[in-house]
CSV table of C-alpha atoms in Angstrom, one decimal:
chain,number,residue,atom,x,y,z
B,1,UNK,CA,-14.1,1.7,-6.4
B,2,UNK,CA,-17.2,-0.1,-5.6
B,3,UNK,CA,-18.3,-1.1,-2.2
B,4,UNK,CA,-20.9,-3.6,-0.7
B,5,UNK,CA,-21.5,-4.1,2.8
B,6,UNK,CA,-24.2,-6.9,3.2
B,7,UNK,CA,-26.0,-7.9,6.7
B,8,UNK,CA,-26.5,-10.1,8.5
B,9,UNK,CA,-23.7,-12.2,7.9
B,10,UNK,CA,-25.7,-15.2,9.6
B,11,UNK,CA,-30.2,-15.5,10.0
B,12,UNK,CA,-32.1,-18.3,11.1
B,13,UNK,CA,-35.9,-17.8,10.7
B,14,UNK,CA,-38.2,-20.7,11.4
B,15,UNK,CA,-39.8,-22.5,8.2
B,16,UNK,CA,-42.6,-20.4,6.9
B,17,UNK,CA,-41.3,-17.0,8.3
B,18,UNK,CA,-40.3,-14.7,6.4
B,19,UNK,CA,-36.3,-13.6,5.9
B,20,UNK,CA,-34.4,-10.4,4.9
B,21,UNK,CA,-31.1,-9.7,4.0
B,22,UNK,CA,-30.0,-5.9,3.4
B,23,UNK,CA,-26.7,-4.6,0.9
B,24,UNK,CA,-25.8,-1.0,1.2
B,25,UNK,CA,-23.6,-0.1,-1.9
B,26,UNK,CA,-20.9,3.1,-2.4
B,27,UNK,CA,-21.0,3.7,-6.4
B,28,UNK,CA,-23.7,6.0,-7.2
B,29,UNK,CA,-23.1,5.4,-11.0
B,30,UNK,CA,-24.3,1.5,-10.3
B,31,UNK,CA,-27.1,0.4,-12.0
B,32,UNK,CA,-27.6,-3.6,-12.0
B,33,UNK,CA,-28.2,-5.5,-8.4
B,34,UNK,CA,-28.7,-9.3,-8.5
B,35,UNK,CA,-29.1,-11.9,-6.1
B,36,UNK,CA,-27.2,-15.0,-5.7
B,37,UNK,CA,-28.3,-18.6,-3.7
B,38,UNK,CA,-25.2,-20.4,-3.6
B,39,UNK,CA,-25.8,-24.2,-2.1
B,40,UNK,CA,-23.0,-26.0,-1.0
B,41,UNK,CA,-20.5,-27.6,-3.6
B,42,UNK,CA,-22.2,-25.5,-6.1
B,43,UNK,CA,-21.7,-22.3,-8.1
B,44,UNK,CA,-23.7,-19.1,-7.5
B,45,UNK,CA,-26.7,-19.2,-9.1
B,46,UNK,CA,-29.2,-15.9,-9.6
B,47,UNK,CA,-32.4,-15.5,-8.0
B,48,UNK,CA,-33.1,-12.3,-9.1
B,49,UNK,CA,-32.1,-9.0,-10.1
B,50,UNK,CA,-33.2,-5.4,-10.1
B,51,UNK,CA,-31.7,-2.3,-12.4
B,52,UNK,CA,-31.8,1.3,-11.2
B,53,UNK,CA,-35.0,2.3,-13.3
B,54,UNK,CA,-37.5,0.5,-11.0
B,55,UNK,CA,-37.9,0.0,-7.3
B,56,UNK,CA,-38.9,-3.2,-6.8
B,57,UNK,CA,-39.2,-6.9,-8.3
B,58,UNK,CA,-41.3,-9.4,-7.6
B,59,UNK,CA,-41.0,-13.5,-8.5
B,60,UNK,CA,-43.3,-15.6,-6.4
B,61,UNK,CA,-42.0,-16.2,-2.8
B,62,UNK,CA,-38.9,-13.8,-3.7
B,63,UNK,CA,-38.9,-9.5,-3.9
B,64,UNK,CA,-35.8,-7.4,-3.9
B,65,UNK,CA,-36.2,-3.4,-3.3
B,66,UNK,CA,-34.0,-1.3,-4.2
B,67,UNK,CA,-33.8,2.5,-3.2
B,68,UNK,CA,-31.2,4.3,-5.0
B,69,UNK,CA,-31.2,8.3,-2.7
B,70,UNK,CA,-29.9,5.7,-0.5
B,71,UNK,CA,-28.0,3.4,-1.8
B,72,UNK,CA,-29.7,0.1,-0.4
B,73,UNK,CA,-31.8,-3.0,-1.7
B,74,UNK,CA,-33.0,-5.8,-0.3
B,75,UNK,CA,-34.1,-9.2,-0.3
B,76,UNK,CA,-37.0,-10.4,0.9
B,77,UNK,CA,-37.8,-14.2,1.1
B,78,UNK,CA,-41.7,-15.1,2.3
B,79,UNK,CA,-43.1,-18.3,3.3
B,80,UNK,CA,-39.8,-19.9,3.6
B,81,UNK,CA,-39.1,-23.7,3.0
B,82,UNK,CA,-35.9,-26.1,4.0
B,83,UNK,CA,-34.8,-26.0,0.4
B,84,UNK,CA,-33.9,-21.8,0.7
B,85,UNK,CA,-31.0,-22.7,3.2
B,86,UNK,CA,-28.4,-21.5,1.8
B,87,UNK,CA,-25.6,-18.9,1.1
B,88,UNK,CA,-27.0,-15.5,-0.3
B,89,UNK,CA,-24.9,-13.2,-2.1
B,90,UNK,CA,-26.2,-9.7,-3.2
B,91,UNK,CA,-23.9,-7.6,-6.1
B,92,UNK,CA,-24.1,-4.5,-7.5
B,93,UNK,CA,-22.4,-3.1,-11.4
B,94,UNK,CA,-22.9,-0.7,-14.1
B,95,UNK,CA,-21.4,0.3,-17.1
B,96,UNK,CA,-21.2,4.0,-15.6
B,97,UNK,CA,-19.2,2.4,-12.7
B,98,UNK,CA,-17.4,-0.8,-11.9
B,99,UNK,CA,-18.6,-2.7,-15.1
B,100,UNK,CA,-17.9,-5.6,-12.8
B,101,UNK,CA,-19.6,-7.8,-10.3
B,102,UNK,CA,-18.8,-6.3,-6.8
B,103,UNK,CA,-20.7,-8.7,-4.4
B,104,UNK,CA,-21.3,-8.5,-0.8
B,105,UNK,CA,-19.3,-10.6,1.9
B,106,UNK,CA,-23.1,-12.9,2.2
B,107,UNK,CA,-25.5,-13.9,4.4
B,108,UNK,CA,-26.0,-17.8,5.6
B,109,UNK,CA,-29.7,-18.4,6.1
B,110,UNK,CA,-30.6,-21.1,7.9
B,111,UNK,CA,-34.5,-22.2,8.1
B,112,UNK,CA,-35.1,-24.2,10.3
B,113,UNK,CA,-38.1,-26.7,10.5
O,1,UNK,CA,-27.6,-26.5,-14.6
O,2,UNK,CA,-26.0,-23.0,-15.6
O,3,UNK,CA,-24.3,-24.1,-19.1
O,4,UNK,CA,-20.8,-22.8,-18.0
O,5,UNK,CA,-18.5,-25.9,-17.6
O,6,UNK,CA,-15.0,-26.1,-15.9
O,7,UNK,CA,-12.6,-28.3,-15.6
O,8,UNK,CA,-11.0,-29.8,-13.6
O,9,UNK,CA,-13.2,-29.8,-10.6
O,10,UNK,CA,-10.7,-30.5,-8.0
O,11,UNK,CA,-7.0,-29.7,-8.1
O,12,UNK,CA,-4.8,-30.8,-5.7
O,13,UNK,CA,-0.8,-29.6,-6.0
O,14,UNK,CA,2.6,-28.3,-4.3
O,15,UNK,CA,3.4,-24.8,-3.4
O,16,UNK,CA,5.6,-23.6,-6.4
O,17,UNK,CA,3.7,-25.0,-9.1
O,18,UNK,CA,1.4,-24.1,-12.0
O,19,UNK,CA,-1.8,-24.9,-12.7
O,20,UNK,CA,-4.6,-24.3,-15.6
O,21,UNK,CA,-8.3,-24.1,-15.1
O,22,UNK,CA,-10.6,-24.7,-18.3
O,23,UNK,CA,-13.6,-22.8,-18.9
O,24,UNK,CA,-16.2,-23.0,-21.3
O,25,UNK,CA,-19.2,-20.5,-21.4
O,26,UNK,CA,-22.6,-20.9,-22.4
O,27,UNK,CA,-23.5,-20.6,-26.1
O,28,UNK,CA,-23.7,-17.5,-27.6
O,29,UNK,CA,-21.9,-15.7,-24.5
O,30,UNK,CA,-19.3,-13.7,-25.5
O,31,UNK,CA,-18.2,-12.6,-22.0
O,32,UNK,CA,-16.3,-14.6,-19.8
O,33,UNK,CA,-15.1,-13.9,-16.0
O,34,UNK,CA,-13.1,-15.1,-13.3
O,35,UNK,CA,-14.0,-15.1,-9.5
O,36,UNK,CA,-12.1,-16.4,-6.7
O,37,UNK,CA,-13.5,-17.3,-3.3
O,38,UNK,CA,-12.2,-17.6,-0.2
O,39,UNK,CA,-13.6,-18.2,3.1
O,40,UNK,CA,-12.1,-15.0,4.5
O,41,UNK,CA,-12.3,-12.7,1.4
O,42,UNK,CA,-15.9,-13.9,0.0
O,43,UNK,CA,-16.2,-13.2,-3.3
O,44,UNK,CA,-13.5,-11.1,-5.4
O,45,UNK,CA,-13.6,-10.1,-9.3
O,46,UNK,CA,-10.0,-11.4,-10.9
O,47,UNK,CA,-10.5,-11.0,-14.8
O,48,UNK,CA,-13.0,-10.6,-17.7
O,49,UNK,CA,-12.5,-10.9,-21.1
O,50,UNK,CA,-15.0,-10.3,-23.7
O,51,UNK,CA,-14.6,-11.7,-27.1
O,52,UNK,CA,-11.0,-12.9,-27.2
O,53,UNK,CA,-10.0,-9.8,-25.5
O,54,UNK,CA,-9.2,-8.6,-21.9
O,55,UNK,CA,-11.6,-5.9,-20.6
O,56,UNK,CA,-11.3,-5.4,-17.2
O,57,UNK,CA,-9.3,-6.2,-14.1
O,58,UNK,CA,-9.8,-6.9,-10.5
O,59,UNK,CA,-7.5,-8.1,-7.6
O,60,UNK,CA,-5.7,-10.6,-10.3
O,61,UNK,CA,-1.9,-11.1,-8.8
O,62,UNK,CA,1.1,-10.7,-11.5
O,63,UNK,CA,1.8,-14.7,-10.9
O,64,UNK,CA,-2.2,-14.9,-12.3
O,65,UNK,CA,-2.8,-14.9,-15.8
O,66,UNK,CA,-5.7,-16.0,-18.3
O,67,UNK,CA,-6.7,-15.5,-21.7
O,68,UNK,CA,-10.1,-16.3,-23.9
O,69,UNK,CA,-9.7,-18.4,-27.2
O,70,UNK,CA,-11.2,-17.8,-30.8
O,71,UNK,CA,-13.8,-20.6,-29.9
O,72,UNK,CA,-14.9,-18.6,-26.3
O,73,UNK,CA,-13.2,-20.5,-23.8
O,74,UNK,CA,-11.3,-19.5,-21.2
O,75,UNK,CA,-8.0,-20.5,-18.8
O,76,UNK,CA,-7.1,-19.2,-16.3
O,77,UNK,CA,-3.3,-19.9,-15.4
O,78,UNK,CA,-1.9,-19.9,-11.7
O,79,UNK,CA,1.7,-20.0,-11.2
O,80,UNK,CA,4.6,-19.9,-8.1
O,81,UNK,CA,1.1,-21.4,-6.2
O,82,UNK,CA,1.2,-20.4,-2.6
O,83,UNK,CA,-0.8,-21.6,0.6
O,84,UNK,CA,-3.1,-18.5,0.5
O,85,UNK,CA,-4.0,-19.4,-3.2
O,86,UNK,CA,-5.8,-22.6,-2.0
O,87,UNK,CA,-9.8,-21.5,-2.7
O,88,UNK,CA,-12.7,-22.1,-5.0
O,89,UNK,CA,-12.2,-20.6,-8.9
O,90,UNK,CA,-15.3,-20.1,-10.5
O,91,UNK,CA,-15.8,-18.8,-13.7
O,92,UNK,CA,-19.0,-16.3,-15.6
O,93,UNK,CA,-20.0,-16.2,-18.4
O,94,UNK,CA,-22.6,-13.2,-20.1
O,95,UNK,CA,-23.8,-12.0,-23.4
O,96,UNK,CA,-22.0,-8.8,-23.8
O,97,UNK,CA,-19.8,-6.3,-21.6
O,98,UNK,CA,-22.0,-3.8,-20.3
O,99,UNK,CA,-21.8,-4.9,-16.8
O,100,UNK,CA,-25.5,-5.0,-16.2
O,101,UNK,CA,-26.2,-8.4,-17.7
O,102,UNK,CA,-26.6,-11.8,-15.9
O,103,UNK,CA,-23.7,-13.6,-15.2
O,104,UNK,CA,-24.0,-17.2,-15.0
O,105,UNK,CA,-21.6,-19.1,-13.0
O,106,UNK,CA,-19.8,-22.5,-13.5
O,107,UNK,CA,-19.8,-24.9,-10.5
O,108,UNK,CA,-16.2,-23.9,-9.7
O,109,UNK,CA,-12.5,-26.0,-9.4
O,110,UNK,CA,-11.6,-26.2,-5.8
O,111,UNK,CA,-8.3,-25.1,-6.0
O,112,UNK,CA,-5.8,-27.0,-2.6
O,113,UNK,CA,-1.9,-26.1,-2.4
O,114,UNK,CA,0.0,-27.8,0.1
């Protein structure tokens, strides 16, 4: 089945630097990747997503890439702010493969002031 | 605020015991899944069903069981509750069942056995 490996587990970037947070995924067959903030005491909530006909994805301060020869995307998070600490969570499916959420282990990013 | 509800938010109980969490997804979703998280085995895939009916399965144990009413919601039933079962239930909800639609998540039940 499906496999994501996500890294780093842990980044602290000061405020206004930019941060990145790479998934590497098994299924070739996958075609939906989102992106989940998860704050503390709270549920997931996406950020963004990408699907397997285009390579990137833009929405303000947030861009996730995506190359699928390699089986990788990223998040990209410029100009950071206080508010983006948080729990990050990338995922991949696809109704050619796991037709369910597989999400990586995620990433606590820390910004600090 | 996602629009998936669930109930209760905190559950505290005995090892042996059984326990029902309540889910409600957002209107007009049709899809509704079950996640558990734990601090050592992030986030895992239990259960989805999609219009009243079951359509695909993760790491659900047998002592695990859920099932979708006619009006869309969803529990999820936990029985003979062990230590290791103490973690954070959330539960999805999505339009349809292709696997390549948002999910959008509840804010969870803290789940606590003792």
């Amino acid at each position: 089945g499906e496999n994501v490996e996500q890294h780093p587990s842990t980044l602290s970037v000061q405020e206004g630097d930019s941060a990145v947070i790479k998934c590497t995924y098994s299924d070739s067959a996958s075609n939906y990747f989102p992106w989940y903030k998860q704050e503390l005491g709270k549920g997931p909530q996406l950020i963004i997503d990408i699907r397997s006909n285009v390579g990137e994805k833009k929405d303000q301060r947030i861009a996730v890439t995506l190359n699928k020869t390699a089986k990788h995307f990223s998040l990209h998070i410029t100009e950071t702010q206080p508010e983006d600490s948080a729990v990050y969570f990338c995922a991949a499916s696809g109704w050619g493969g796991a037709q369910k959420l597989v999400f990586g282990q995620g990433t606590r990013l820390t910004i600090n002031p | 605020d996602s629009g998936v509800t669930q109930t209760p938010k905190h559950l505290i109980t005995a090892t042996g015991q059984r326990v029902t969490l309540r889910c409600s997804p957002r209107s007009g979703d049709l899809s509704v899944y079950w996640y558990q998280q734990s601090l050592d085995q992030g986030l895992q895939f239990l259960i989805q069903y999609y219009n009243g009916e079951e359509r695909a399965k993760g790491n659900i144990l047998e002592r695990f069981s859920a099932q979708q009413f006619p009006d869309l919601h969803s529990e999820l039933n936990l029985s003979s509750l062990e230590l290791g079962d103490s973690a954070l239930y959330f539960c999805a909800s999505s339009v349809g069942v292709t696997g390549e639609e948002t999910q959008y998540f509840g804010p969870g039940t803290r789940l606590l056995v003792l």
